[in-house]
GROMACS .gro file of C-alpha atoms in nm:
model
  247
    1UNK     CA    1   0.216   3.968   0.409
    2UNK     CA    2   0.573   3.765   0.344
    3UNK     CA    3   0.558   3.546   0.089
    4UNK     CA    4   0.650   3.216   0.141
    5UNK     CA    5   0.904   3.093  -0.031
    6UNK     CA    6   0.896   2.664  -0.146
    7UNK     CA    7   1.151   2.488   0.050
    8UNK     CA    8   1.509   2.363  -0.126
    9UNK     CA    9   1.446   1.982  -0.218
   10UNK     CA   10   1.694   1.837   0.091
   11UNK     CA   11   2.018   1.695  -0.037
   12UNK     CA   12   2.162   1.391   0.056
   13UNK     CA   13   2.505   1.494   0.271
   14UNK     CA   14   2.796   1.286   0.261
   15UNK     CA   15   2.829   1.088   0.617
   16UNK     CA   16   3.107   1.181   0.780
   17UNK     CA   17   3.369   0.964   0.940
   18UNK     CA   18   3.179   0.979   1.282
   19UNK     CA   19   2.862   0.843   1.135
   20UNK     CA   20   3.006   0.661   0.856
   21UNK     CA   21   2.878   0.296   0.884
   22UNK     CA   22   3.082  -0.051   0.908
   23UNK     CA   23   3.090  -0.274   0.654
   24UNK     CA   24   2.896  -0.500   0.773
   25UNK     CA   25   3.095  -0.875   0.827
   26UNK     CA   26   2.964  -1.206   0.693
   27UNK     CA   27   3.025  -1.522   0.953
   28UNK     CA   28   2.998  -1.865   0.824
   29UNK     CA   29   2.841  -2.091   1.062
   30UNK     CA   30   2.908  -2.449   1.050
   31UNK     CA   31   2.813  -2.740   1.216
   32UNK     CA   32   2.956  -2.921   1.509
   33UNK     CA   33   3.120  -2.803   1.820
   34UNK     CA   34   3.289  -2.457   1.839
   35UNK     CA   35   3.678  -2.390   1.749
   36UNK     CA   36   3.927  -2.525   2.038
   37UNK     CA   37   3.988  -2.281   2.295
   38UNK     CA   38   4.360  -2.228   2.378
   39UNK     CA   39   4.472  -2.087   2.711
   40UNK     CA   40   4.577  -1.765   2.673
   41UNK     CA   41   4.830  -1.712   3.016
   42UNK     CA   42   4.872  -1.991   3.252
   43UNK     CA   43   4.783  -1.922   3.658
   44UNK     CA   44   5.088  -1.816   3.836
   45UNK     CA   45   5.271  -2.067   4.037
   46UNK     CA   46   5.165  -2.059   4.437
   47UNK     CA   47   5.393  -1.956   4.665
   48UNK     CA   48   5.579  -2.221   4.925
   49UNK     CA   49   5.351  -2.336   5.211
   50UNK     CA   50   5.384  -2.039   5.496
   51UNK     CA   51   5.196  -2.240   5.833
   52UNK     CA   52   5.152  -1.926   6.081
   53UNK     CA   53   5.303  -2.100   6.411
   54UNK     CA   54   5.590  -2.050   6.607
   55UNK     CA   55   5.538  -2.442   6.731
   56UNK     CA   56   5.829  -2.579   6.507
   57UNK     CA   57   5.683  -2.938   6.570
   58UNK     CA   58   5.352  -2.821   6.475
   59UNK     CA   59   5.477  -2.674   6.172
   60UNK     CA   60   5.706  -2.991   6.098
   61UNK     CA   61   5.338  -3.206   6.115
   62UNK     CA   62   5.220  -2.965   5.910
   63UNK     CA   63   5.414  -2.998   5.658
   64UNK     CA   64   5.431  -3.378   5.651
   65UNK     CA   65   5.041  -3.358   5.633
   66UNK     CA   66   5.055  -3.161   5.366
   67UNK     CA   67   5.345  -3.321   5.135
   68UNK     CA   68   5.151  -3.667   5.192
   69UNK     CA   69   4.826  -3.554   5.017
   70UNK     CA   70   5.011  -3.288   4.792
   71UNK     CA   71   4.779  -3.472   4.509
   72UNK     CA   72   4.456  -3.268   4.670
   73UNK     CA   73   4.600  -2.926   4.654
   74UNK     CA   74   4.605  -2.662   4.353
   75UNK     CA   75   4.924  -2.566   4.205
   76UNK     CA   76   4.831  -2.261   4.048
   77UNK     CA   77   4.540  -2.024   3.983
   78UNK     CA   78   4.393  -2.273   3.746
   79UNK     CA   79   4.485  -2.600   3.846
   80UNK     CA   80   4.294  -2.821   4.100
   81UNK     CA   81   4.364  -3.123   4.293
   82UNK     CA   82   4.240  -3.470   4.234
   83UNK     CA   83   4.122  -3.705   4.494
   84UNK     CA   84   4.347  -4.077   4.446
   85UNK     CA   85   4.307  -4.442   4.574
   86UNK     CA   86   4.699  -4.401   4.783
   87UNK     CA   87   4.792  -4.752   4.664
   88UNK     CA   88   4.689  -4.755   4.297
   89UNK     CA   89   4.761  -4.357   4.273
   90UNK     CA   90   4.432  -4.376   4.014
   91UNK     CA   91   4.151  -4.109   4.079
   92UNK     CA   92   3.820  -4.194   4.221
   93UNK     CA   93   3.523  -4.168   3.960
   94UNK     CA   94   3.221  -4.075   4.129
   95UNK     CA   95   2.883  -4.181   3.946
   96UNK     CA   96   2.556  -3.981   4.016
   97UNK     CA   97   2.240  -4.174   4.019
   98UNK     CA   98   1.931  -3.989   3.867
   99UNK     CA   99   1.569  -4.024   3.905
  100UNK     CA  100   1.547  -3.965   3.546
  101UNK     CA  101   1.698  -3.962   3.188
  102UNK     CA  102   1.537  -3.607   3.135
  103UNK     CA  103   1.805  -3.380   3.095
  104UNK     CA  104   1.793  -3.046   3.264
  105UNK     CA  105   1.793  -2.721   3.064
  106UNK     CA  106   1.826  -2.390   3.089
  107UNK     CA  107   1.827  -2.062   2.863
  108UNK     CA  108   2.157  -1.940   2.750
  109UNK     CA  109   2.275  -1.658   2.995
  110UNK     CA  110   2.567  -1.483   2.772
  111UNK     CA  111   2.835  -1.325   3.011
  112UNK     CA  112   2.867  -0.947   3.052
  113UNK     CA  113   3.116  -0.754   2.822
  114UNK     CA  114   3.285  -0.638   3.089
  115UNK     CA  115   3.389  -0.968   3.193
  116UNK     CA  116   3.434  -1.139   2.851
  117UNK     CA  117   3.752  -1.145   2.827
  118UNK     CA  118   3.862  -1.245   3.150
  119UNK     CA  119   3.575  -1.546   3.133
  120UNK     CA  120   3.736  -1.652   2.784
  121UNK     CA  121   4.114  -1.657   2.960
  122UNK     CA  122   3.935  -1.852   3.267
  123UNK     CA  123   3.741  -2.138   3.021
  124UNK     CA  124   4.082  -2.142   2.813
  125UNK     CA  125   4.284  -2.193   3.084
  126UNK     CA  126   4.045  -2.473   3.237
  127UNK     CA  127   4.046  -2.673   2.920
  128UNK     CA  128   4.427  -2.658   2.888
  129UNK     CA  129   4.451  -2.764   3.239
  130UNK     CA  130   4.248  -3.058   3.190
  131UNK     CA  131   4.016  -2.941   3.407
  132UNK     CA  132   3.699  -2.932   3.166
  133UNK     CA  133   3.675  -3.086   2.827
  134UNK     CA  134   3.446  -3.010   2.519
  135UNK     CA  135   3.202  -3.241   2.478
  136UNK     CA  136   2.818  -3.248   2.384
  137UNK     CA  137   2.596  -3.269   2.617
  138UNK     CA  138   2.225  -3.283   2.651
  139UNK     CA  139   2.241  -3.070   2.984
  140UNK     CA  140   2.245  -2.759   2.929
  141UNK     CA  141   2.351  -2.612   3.277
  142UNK     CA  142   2.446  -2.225   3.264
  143UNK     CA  143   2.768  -2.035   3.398
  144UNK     CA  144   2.805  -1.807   3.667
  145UNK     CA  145   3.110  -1.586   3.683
  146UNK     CA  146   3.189  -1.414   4.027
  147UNK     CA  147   3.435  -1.164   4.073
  148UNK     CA  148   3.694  -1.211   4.294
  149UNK     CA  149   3.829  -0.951   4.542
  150UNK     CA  150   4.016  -0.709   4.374
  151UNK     CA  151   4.384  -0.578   4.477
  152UNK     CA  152   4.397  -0.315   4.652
  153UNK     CA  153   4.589   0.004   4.610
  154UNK     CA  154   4.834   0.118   4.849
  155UNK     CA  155   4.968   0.474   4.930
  156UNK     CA  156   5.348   0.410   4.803
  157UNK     CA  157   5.144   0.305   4.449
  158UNK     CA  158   4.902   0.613   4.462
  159UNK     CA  159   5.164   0.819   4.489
  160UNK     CA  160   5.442   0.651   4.212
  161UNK     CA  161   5.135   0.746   3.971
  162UNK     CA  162   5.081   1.103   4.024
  163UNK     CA  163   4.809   1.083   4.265
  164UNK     CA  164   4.870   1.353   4.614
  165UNK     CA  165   4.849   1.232   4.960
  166UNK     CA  166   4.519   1.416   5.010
  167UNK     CA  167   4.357   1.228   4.780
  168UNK     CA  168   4.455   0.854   4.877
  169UNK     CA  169   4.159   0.644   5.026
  170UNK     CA  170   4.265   0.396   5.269
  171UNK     CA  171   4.061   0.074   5.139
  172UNK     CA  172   4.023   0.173   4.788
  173UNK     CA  173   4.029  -0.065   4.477
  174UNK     CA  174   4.352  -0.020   4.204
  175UNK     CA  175   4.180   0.080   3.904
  176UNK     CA  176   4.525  -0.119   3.735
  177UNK     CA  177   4.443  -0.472   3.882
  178UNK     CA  178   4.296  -0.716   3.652
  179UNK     CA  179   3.945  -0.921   3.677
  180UNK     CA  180   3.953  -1.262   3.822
  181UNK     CA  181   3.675  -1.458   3.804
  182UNK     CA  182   3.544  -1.723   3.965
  183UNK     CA  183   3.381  -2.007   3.728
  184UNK     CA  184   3.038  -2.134   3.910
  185UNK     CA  185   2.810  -2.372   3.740
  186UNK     CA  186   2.401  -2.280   3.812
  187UNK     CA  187   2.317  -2.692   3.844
  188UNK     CA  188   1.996  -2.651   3.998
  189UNK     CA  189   1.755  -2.827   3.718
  190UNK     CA  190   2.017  -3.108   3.743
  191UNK     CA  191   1.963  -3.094   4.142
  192UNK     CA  192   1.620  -3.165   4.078
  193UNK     CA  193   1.648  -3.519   3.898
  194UNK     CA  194   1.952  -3.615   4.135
  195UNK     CA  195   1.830  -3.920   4.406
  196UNK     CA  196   1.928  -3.842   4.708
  197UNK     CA  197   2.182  -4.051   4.905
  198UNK     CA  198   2.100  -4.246   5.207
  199UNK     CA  199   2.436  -4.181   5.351
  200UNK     CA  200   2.464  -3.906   5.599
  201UNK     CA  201   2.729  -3.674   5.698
  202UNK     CA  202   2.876  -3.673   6.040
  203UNK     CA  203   2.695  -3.504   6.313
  204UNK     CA  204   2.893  -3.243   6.519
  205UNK     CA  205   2.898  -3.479   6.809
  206UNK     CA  206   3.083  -3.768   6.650
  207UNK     CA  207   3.306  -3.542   6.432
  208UNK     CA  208   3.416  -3.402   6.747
  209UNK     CA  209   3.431  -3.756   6.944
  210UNK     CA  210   3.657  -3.882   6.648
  211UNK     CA  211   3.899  -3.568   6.669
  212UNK     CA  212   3.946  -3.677   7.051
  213UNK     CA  213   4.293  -3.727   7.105
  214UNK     CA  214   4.472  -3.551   6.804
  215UNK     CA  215   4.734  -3.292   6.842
  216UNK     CA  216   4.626  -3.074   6.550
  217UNK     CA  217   4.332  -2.979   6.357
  218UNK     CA  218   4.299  -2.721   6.072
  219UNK     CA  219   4.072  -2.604   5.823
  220UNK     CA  220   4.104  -2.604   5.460
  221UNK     CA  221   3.925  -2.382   5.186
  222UNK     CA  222   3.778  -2.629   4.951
  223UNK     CA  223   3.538  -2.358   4.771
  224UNK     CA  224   3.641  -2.525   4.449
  225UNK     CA  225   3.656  -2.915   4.543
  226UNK     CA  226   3.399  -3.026   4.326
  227UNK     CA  227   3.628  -2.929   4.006
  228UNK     CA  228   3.859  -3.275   4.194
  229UNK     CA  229   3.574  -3.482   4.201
  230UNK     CA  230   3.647  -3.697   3.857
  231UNK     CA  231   3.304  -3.811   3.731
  232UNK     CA  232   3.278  -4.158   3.545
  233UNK     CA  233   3.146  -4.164   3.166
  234UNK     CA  234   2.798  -4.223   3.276
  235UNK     CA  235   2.763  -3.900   3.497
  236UNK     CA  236   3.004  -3.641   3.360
  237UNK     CA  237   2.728  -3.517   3.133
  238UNK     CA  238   2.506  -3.376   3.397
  239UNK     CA  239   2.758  -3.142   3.484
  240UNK     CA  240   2.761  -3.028   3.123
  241UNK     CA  241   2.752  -2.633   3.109
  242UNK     CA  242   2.728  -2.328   2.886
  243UNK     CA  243   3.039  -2.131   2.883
  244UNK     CA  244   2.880  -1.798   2.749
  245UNK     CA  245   3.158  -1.640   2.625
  246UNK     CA  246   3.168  -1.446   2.271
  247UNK     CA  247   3.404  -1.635   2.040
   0.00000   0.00000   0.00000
């Protein structure tokens, strides 16, 4: 029979620089609020009004309409507009009444690496703006980031970067385009202790009464309104909310 022979006491190798390990990195935590976020690139400026109309007086009343309440409209990316009293030229605060002085909370919901970065450029940019402010709050309402449609890549592109014609996708997303985000707040514990108002909104029937008459209606995309609502000292801190960004 084959003798066994005793097995070599194991040596310790020397880790090589795949599996070498990081030093590890000591952070000092102090008290008080985080470090001041600064805006890292500012939204691009919009483009001049385009109105889609080849009614040259409806696209003259247009254009008055819009230069008279030019305070309500964004200027960039991350601007917003404010809503003003037209003879003072002062914004209207808007107070919430509460059913309670329990403040809301909610666990922290950290965002997704993938989208760190572009959520830190969309807080930083909101602060500089003026938009937001740091402040402690008892709320602790979390944030939502949604992705906004991306750009999307044409053929003239797909080609200038190597790609064939074969292989072009009508539809398909450029890999090149950056993240936007869109910065939602999840408010519903706050929803829960708001009273509710005994003012109504207009029913179809009179809206449509009122708008008897006029020469021109339109629609405007107010998805972010709520960021020109100006809150007054007593109710901004309901709105208070986690950014969840690293850093």
């Amino acid at each position: 029979p084959r003798k066994y022979q005793p097995m070599k006491k194991a040596q310790a190798q020397k880790p090589t620089s795949r599996h070498t390990m990081q030093r590890e990195e000591v952070v000092n935590l102090e008290p008080g609020l985080p470090k001041q976020l600064s805006a890292r690139e500012n939204g691009p400026p919009k483009n001049k009004m385009n109105i889609m109309t080849e009614d040259e007086d409806l696209r003259r009343r247009c254009e008055a309409m819009l230069e008279s309440h030019k305070e309500v409209f964004a200027k960039n990316d991350t601007d917003c507009g404010q809503f003003q009293d037209p003879e003072s030229g002062r914004p209207y605060y808007f107070q919430v009444r509460m059913k309670s002085n329990v403040p809301g909370t909610q666990k922290t919901r950290y965002v997704a690496p993938a989208k760190d970065q572009a959520a830190t450029e969309l807080i930083s940019a909101l602060i500089a703006g003026g938009i937001v402010k740091r402040k402690y709050t008892p709320y602790q309402n979390q944030s939502v980031y949604v992705a906004k449609k991306r750009k999307l890549l044409t053929k003239k592109e797909h080609l200038e970067r190597g790609g064939r014609p074969e292989t072009y996708v009508e539809g398909m997303v450029d890999p090149l385009s950056p993240l936007r985000l869109r910065h939602c707040v999840d408010l519903a514990k706050s929803n829960e202790n708001i009273q509710d108002d005994i003012m109504s909104t207009m029913s179809p029937k009179n809206l449509i009464h009122r708008l008897s008459g006029v020469k021109s209606a339109c629609s405007l995309d107010i998805s972010s309104a709520f960021l020109a609502l100006t809150l007054d000292s007593k109710s901004e801190d309901l709105t208070g909310f986690e950014s969840g960004v690293h850093g």
